[in-house]
CSV table of C-alpha atoms in Angstrom, one decimal:
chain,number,residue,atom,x,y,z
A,68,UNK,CA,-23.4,231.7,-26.0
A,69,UNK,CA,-26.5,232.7,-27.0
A,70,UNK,CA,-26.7,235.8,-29.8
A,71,UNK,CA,-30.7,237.2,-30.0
A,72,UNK,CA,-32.1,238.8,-33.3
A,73,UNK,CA,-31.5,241.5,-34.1
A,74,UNK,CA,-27.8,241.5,-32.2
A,75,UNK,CA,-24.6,241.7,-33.4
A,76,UNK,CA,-22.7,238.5,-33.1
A,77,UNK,CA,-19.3,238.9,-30.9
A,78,UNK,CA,-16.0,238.5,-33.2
A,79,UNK,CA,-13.7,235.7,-32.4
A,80,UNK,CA,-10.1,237.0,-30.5
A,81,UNK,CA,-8.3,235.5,-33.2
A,82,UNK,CA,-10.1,236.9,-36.1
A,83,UNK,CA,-10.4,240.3,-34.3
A,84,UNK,CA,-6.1,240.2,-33.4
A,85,UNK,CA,-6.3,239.4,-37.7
A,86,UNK,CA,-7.4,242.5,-38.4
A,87,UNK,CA,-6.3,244.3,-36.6
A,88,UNK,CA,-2.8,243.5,-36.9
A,89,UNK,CA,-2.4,242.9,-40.9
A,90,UNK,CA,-5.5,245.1,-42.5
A,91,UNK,CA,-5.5,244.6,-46.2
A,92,UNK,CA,-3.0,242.8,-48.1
A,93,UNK,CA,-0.1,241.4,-46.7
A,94,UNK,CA,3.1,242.7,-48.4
A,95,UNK,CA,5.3,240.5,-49.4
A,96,UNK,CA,8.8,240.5,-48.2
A,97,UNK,CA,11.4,241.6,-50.5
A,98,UNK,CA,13.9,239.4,-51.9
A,99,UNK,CA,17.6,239.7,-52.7
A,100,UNK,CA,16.3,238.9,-56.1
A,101,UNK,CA,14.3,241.6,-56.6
A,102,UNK,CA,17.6,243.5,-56.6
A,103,UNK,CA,18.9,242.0,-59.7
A,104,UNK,CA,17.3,243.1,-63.0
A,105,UNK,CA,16.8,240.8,-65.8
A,106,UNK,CA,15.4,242.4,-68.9
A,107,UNK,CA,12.2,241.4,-71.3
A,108,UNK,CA,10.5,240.5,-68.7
A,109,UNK,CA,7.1,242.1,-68.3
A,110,UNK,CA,4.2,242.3,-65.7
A,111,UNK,CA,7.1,242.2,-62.7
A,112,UNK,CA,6.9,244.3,-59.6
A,113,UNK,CA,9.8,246.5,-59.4
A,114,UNK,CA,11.5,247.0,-56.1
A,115,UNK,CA,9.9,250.1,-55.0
A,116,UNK,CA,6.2,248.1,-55.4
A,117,UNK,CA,7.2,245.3,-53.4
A,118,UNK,CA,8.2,247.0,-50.9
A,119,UNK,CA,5.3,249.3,-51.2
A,120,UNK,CA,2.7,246.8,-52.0
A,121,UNK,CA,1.6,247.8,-54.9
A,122,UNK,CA,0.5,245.7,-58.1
A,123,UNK,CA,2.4,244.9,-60.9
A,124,UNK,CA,3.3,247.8,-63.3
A,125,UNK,CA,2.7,247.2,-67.0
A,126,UNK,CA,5.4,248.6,-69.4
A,127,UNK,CA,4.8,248.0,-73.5
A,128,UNK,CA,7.9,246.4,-74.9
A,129,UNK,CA,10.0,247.9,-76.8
A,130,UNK,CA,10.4,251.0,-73.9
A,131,UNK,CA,14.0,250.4,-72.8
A,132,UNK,CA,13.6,252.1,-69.7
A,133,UNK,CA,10.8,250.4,-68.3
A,134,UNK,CA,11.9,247.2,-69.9
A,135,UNK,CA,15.0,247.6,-66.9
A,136,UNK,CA,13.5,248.7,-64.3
A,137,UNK,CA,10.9,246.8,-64.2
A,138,UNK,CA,12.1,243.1,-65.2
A,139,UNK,CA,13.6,241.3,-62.3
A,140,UNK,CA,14.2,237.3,-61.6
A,141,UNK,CA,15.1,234.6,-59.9
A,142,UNK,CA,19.5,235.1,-58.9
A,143,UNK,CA,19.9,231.7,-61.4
A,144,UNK,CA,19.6,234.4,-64.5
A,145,UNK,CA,22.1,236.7,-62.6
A,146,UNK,CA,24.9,238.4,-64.5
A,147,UNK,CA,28.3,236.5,-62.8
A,148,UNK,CA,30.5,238.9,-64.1
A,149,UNK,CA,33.5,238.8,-66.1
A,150,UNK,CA,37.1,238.0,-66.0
A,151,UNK,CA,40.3,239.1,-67.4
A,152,UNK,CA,43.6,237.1,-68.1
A,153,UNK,CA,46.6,236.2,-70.1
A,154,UNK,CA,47.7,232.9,-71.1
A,155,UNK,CA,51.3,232.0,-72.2
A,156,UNK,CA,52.7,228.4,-73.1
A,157,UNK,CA,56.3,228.2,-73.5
A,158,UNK,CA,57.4,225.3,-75.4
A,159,UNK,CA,61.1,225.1,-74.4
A,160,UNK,CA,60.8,224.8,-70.5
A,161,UNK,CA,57.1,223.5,-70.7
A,162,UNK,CA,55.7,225.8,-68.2
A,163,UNK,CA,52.3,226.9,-68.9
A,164,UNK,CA,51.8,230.9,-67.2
A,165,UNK,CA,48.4,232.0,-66.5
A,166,UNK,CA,48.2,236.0,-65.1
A,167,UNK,CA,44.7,236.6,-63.2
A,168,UNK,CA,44.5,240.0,-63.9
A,169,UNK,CA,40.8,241.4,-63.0
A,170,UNK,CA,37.7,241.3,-62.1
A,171,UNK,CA,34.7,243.3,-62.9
A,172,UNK,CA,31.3,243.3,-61.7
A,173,UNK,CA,30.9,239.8,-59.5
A,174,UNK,CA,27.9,238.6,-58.4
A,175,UNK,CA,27.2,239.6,-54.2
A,176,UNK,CA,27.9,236.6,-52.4
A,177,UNK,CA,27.8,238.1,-48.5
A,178,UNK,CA,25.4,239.9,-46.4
A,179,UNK,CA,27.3,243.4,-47.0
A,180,UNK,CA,26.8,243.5,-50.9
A,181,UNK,CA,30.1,242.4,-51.8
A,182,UNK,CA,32.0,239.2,-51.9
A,183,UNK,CA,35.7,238.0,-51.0
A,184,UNK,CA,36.5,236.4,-54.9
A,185,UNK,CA,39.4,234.9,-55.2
A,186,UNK,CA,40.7,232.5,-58.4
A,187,UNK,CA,41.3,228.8,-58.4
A,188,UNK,CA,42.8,226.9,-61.9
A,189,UNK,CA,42.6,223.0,-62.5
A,190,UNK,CA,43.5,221.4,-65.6
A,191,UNK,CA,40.8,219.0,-67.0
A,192,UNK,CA,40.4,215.6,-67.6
A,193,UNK,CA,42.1,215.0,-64.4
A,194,UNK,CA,41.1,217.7,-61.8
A,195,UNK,CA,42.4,217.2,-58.4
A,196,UNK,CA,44.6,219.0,-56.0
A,197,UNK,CA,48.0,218.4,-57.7
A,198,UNK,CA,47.4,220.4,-60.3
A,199,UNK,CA,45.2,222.9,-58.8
A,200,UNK,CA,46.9,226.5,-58.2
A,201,UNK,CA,44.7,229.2,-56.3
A,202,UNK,CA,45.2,233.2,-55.8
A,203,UNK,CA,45.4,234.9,-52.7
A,204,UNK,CA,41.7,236.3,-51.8
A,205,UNK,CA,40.2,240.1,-52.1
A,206,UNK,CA,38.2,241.2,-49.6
A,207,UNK,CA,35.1,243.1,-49.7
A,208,UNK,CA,34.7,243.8,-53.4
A,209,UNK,CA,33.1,243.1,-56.4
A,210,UNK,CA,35.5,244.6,-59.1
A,211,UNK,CA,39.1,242.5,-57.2
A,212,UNK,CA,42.8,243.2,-58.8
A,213,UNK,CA,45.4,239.8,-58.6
A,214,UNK,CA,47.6,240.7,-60.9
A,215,UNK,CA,48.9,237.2,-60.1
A,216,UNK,CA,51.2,234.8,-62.2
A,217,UNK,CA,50.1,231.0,-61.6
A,218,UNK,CA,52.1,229.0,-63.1
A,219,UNK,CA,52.1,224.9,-64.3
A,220,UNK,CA,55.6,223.1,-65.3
A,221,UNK,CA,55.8,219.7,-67.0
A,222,UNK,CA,53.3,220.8,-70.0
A,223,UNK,CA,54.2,218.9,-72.6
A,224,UNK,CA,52.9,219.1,-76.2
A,225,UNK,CA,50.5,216.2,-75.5
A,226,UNK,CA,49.2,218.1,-72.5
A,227,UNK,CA,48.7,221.4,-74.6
A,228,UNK,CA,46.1,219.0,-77.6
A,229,UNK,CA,44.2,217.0,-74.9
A,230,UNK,CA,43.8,219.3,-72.1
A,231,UNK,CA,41.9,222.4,-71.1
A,232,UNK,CA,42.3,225.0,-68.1
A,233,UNK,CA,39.0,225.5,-65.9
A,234,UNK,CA,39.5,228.6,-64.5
A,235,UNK,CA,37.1,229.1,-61.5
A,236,UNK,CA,36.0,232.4,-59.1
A,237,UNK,CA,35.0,231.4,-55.6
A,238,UNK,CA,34.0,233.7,-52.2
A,239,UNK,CA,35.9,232.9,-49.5
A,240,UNK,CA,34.4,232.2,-46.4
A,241,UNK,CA,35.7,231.2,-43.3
A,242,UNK,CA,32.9,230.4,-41.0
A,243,UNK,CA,31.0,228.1,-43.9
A,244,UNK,CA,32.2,226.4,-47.4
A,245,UNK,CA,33.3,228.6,-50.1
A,246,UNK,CA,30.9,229.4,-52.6
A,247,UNK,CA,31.2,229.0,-56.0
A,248,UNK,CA,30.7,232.4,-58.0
A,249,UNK,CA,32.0,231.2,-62.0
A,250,UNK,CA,34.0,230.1,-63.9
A,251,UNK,CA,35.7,230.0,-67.6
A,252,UNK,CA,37.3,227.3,-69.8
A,253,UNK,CA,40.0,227.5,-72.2
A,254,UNK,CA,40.9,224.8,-74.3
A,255,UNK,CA,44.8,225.1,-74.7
A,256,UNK,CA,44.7,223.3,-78.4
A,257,UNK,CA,43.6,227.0,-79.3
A,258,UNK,CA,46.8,228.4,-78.1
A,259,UNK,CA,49.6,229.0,-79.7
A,260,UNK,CA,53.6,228.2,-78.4
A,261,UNK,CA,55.4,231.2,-77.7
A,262,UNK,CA,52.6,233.5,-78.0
A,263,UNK,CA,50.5,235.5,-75.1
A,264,UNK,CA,46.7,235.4,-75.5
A,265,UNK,CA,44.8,237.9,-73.7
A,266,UNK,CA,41.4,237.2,-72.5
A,267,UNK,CA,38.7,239.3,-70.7
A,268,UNK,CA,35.3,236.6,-70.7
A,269,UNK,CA,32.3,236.9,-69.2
A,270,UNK,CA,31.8,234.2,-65.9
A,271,UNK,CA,29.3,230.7,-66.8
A,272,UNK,CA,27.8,228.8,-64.3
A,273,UNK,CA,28.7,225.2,-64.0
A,274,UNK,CA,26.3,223.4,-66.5
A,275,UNK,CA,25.0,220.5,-64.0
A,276,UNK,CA,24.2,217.0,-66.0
A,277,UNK,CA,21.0,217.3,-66.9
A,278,UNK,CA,18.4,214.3,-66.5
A,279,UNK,CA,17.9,212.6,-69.8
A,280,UNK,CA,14.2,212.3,-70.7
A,281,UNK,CA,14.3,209.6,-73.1
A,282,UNK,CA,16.5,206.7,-73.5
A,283,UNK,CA,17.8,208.4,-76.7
A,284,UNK,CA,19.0,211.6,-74.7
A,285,UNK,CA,20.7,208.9,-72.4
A,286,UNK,CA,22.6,207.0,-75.2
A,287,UNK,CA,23.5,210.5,-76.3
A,288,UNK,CA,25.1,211.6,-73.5
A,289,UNK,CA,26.9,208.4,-73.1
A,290,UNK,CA,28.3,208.4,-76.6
A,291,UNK,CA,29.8,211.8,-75.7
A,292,UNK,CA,31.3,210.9,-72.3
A,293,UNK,CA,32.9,207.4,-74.8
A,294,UNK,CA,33.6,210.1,-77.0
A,295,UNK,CA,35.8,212.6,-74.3
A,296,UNK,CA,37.7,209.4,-73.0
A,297,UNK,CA,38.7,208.6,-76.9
A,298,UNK,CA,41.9,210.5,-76.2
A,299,UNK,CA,43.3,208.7,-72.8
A,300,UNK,CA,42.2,205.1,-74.0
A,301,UNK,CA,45.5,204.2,-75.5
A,302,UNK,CA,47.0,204.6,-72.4
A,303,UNK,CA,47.9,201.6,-70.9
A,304,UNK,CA,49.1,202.6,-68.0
A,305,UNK,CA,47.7,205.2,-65.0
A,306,UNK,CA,49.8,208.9,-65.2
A,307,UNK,CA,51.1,209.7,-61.6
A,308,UNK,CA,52.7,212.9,-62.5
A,309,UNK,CA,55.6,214.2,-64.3
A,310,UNK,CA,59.7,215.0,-63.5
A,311,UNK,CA,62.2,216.6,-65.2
A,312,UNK,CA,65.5,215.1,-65.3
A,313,UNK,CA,69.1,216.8,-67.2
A,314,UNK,CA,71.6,214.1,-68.4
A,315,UNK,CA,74.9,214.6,-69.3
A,316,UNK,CA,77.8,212.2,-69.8
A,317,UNK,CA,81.0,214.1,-68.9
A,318,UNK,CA,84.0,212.9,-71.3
A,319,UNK,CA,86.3,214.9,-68.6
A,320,UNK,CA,85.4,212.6,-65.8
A,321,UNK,CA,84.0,209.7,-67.5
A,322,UNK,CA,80.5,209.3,-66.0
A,323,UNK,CA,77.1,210.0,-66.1
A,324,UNK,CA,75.8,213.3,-64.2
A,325,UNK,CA,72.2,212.6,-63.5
A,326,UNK,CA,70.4,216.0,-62.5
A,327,UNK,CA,66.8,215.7,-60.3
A,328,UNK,CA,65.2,219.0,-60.7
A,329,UNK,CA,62.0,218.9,-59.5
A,330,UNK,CA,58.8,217.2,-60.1
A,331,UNK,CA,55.0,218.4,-60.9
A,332,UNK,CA,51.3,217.3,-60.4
A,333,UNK,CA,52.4,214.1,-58.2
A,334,UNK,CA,50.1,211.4,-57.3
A,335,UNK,CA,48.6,212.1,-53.5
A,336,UNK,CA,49.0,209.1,-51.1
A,337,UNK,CA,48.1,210.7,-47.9
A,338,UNK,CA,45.1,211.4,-46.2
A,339,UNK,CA,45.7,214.8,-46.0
A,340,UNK,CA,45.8,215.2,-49.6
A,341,UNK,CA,49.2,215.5,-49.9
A,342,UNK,CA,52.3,213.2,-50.5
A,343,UNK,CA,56.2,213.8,-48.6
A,344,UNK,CA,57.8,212.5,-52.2
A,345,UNK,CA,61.5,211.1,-52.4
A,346,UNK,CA,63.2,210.0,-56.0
A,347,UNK,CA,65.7,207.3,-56.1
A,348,UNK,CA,67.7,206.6,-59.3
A,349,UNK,CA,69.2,202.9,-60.4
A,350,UNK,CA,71.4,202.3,-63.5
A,351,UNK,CA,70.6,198.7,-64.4
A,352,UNK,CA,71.8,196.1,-64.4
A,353,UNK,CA,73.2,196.5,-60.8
A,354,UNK,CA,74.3,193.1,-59.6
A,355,UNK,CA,76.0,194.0,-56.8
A,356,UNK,CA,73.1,196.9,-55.8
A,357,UNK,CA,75.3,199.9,-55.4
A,358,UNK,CA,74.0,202.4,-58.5
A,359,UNK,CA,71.2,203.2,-56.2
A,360,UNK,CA,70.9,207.1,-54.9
A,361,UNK,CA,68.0,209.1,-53.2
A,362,UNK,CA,67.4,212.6,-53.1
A,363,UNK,CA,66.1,214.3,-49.7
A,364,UNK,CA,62.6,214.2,-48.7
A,365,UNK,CA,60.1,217.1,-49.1
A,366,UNK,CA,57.4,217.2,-46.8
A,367,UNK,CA,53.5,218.1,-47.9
A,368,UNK,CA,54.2,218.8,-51.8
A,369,UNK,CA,52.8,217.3,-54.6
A,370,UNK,CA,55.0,219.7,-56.5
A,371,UNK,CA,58.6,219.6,-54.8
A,372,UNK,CA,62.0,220.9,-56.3
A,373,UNK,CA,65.0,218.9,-55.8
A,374,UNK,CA,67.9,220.5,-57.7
A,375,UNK,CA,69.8,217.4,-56.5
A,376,UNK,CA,72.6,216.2,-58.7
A,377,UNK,CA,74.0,212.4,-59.1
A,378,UNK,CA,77.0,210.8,-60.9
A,379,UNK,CA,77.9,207.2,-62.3
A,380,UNK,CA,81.1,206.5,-63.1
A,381,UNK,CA,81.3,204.8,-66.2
A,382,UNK,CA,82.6,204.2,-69.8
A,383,UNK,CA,80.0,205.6,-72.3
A,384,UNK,CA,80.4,202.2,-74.4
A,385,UNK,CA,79.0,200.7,-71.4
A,386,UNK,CA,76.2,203.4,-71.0
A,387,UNK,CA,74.6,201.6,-74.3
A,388,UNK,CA,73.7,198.5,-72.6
A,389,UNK,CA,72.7,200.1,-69.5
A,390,UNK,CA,69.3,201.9,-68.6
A,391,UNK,CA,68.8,204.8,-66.0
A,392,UNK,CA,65.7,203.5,-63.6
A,393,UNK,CA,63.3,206.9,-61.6
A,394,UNK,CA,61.0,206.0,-59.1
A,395,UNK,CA,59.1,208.7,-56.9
A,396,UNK,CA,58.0,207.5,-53.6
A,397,UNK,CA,55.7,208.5,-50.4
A,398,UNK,CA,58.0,208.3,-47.5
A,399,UNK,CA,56.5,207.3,-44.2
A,400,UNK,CA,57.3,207.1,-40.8
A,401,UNK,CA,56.7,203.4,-39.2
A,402,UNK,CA,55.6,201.6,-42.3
A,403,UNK,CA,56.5,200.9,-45.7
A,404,UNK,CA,57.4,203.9,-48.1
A,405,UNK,CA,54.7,204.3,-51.0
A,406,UNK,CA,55.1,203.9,-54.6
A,407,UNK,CA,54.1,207.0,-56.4
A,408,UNK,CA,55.3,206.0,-60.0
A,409,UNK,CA,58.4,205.7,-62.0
A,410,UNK,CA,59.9,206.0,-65.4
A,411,UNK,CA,63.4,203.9,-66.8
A,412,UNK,CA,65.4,205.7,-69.9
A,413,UNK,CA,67.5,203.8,-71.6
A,414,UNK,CA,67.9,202.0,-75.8
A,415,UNK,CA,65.2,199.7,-74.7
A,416,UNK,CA,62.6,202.7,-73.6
A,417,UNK,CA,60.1,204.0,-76.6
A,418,UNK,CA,59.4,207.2,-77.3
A,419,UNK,CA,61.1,210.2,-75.1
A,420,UNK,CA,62.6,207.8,-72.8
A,421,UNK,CA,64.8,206.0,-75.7
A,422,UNK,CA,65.0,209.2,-77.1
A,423,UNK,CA,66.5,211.0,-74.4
A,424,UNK,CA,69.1,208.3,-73.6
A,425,UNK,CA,70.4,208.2,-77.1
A,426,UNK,CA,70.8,212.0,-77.3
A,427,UNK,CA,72.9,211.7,-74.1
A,428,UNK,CA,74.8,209.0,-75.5
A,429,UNK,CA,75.2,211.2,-78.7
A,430,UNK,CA,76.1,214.3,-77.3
A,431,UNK,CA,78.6,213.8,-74.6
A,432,UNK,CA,79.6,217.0,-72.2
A,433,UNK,CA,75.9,218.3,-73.1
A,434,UNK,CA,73.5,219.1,-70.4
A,435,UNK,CA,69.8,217.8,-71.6
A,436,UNK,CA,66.8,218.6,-69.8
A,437,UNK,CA,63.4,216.7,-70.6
A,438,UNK,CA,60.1,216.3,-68.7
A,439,UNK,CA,59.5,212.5,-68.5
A,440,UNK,CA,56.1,210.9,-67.3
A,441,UNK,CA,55.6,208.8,-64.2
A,442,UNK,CA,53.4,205.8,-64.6
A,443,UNK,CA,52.2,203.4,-62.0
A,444,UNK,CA,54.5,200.1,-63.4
A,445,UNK,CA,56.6,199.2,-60.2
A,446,UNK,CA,60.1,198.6,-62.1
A,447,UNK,CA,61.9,195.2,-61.2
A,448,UNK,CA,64.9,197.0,-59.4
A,449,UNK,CA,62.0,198.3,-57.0
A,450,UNK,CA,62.2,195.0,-55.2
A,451,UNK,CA,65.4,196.0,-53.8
A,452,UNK,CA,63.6,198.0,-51.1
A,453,UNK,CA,62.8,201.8,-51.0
């Protein structure tokens, strides 16, 4: 089209819908963000000027009010909130109690504001679900009361110098994964047997690994994973989990009473996670293959109770020549049982398992109670079949 002098030139449809539609500078759109102050931060737009438009307001530092209501970032410097808790480790039945009490001021994890926390536990190195515990979930709130016990058995002193509780706050949600909110760790060397620790700690983030920019920061952080395995590396053999036995050799009746209470923190060996875990028990040698008994079978547990009790009949001069062989197995239906792990007691054992056996041998009509642990070696006897 043709435009003379002195005529005004026609403006494009698009350019013309431009203006018409967004005159002056586009505001931007608020973000959640915005919402979450983060002081020492100057030359920020508060809330009320992005949503207004407006510049940024300039406060000197030093003026406290400005300094907050003006500073605002990104939700990665976001206060998590905190966390309160008790801690008890008692020695004698080797239980380790954790109360989730409270807590105060989570971060928003929904749409509505407010989150559905709830308080998962796993003790480290070693996470996985057999030794994971979990609260029940609060609903639509920031500031949640458990006032829940959670509680680990088969803590042993070992356990207590080697390990530490991760202690982990996560929103619930059922259409999409749970999101992680914080979390808190304890090292349970700083605890002392016997005694309640309170704690009320404010939530970290999980620290990913971060890239090493040099070879040195590589070697570095290798020397200190080395350096965090220094403690497992004299173990020979893979832990599978714990059980705790009671032996008692009855004078009155002249056997062995062999007690299967329960067991904690088994291996998993199906693909659900889980494991339906049987014990069997052996007093070797067995020529003939009729010492062997077998408790029932508990179904989707990695933590069952048994409470089942066994008895030899025998001469205690003979007990000193014999030795008591646990294994823990998978059961299956239609193929061949799983070998969780197993433990033998007896004067040729080391450590608790020799130490155990010659108390019982020691002590007759005296009921003993000791966690033992499992390990992955697949005792001779085993051969006879599950």
């Amino acid at each position: 089209m043709t435009v003379r002098r002195g005529d005004r030139a026609p403006v494009p449809i698009r350019e013309h819908m431009a203006i018409d539609v967004s005159p002056g500078p586009i505001r931007p759109i608020a973000q959640i963000s915005a919402y979450f102050p983060h002081p020492g931060l100057e030359g920020m737009l508060t809330t009320r000027d992005r949503m207004r438009g407006q510049g940024p307001t300039t406060v000197p530092p030093g003026t406290g009010e400005g300094e907050a209501a003006d500073g605002y970032d990104s939700d990665e410097n976001t206060s998590l909130g905190t966390l309160e808790f008790d801690i008890l480790y008692d020695p004698e039945s080797c239980t380790l109690g954790c109360t989730i009490l409270r807590a105060k001021g989570l971060k928003p994890m929904d749409f509505n504001g407010l989150a559905d926390p709830y308080v998962k536990l796993h003790l480290l190195p070693g996470a996985c679900k057999a030794n994971k515990l979990k609260t029940r979930t609060q609903h639509n709130t920031l500031n949640p009361v458990w006032n829940e016990a959670l509680i680990y058995n088969g803590i042993t002193a070992e356990d207590m110098a080697r390990k530490t509780l991760r202690i982990s706050v996560c929103d619930e949600d059922k259409l999409t994964h749970n999101e992680f909110i914080g979390e808190t760790r304890v090292p349970l060397r700083r605890l002392r047997p016997g005694q309640k620790k309170h704690f009320n700690l404010c939530l970290e983030r999980q620290q990913p690994l971060a890239s090493p920019s040099s070879m040195t920061a590589a070697l570095r952080g290798i020397s200190c994973y080395l350096r965090e395995l220094e403690p497992s590396a004299g173990w020979a053999l893979e832990e599978r989990g714990r059980i705790l036995l009671a032996l008692m050799y009855s004078s009155e009746r002249h056997g062995l009473l062999v007690s299967i209470l329960r067991c904690a923190h088994l291996a998993a060996m199906d693909v659900c996670g889980y494991s339906d875990p049987y014990v069997k028990t052996y007093l070797r040698p067995d020529v003939e293959k009729k010492s062997k008994h077998k408790t029932t079978v508990k179904k989707k547990t990695l933590n069952p109770e048994y409470n089942e009790d066994f008895f030899y009949e025998i001469e205690q001069s003979e007990l000193g020549h014999k030795s008591l062989e646990i294994t823990v197995w998978d059961y299956d239906i239609g193929k061949s049982n799983d070998f969780i792990g197993g433990v033998t007691l007896g004067l040729g054992a080391s450590g608790e398992c020799r130490q155990h056996w010659l108390s019982c041998l020691q002590t007759p009509d005296c009921r003993l109670e000791h966690w033992h642990t499992l390990t992955n070696e697949l005792p001779e006897s085993s051969t006879f079949g599950p």
